[in-house]
C-alpha positions as semicolon CSV with decimal commas, in nm:
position;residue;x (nm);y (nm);z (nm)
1;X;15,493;28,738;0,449
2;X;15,190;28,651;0,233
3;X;15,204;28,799;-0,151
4;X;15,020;29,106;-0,250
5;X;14,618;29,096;-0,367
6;X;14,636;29,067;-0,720
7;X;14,468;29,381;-0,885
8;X;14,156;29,368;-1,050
9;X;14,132;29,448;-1,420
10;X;13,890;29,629;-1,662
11;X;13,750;29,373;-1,891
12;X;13,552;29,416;-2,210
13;X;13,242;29,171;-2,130
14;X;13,268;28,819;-2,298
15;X;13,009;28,658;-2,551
16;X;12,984;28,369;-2,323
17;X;13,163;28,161;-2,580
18;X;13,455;28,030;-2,428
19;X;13,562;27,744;-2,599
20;X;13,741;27,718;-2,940
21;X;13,878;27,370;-3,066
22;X;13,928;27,220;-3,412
23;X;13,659;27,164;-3,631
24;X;13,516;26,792;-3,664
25;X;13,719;26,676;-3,314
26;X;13,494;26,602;-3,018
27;X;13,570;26,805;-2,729
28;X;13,613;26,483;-2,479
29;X;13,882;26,406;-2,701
30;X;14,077;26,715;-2,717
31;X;14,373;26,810;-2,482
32;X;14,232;27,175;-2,289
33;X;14,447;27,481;-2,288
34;X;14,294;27,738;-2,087
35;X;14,352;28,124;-2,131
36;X;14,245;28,381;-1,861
37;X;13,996;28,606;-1,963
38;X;14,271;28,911;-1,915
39;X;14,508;28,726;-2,152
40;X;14,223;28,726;-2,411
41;X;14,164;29,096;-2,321
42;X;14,518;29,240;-2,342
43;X;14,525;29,075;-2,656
44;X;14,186;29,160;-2,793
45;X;14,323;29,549;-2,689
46;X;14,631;29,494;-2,887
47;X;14,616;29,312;-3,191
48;X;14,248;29,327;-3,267
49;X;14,183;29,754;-3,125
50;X;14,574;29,795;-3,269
51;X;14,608;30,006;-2,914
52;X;14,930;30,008;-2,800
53;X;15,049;29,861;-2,477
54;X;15,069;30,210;-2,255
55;X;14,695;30,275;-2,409
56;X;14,544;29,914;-2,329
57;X;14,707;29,921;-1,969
58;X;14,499;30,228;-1,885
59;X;14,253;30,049;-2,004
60;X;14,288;29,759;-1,769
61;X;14,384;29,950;-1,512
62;X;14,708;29,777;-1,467
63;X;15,107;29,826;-1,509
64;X;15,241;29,780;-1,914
65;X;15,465;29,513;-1,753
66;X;15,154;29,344;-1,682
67;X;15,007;29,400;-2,011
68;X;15,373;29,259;-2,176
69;X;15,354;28,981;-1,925
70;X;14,934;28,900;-2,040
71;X;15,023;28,941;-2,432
72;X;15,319;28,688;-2,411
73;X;15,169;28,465;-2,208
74;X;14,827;28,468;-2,425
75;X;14,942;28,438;-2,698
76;X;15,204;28,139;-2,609
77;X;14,918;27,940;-2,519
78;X;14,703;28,078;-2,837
79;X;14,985;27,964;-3,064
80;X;15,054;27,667;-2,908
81;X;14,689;27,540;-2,887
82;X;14,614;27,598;-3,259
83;X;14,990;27,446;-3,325
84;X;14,912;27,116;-3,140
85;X;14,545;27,119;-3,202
86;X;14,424;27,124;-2,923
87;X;14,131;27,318;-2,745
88;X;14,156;27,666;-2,622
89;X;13,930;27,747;-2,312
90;X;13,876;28,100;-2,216
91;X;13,863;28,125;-1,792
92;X;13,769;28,369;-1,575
93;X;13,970;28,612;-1,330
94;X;14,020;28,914;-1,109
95;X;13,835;29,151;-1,338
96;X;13,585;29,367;-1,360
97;X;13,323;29,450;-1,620
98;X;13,187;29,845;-1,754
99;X;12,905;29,906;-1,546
100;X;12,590;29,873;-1,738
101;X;12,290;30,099;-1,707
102;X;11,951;29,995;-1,752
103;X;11,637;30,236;-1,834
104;X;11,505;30,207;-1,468
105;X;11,877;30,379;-1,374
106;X;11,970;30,077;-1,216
107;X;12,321;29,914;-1,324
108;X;12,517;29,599;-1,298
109;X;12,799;29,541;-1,203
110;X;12,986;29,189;-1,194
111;X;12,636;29,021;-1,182
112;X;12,551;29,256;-0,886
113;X;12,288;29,534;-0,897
114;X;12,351;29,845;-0,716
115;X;12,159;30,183;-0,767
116;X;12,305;30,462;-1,028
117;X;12,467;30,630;-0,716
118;X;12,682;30,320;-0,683
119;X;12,559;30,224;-0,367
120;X;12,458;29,816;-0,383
121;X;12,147;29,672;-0,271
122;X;11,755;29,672;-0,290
């Protein structure tokens, strides 16, 4: 029996910077904890919005055991990279960005264009 598709989540877009380490420590020499960009979101929802859990899972689209399961597993790693100094990488996932709409009505989607009907393609 193969395991269900995991479900995509609603994702704030990310700055593009995705690594954090300590300051005057080259990165070659650090130890890499990585953090899923969903992790980073729950928690971003959370602690930085001050949402609470039911609110942020709507959000994401996803259960509030999932968003329990993404804040304590975040922020295990968080803590536990800054504890032991080493480098906290933020990765990727099954997510999804806000559609963006540009002034020719056109929008983005995941890096994809489709037309403001929703429809992909040229």
């Amino acid at each position: 029996m193969t395991p269900r598709p995991r479900k995509w989540r609603f994702c704030h877009p990310f700055d593009g910077t995705n690594f954090y380490k300590p300051q005057g420590i080259p990165l070659s020499s650090l130890e890499i904890e990585e953090i899923g960009h969903d992790e980073y979101e729950a928690m971003r929802l959370c602690d930085v919005e001050g949402l609470e859990q039911s609110e942020s899972a709507k959000k994401m689209g996803v259960s509030q055991q999932t968003i329990s399961r993404l804040l304590s597993s975040g922020r295990k790693k968080m803590i536990g990279a800054i504890s032991s100094g080493k480098a906290l990488k933020i990765i990727g996932g099954e997510h999804i960005f806000p559609l963006r709409r540009f002034a020719c009505g056109r929008r983005f989607r995941n890096g994809s264009p489709s037309t403001s009907s929703g429809q992909g393609g040229d």
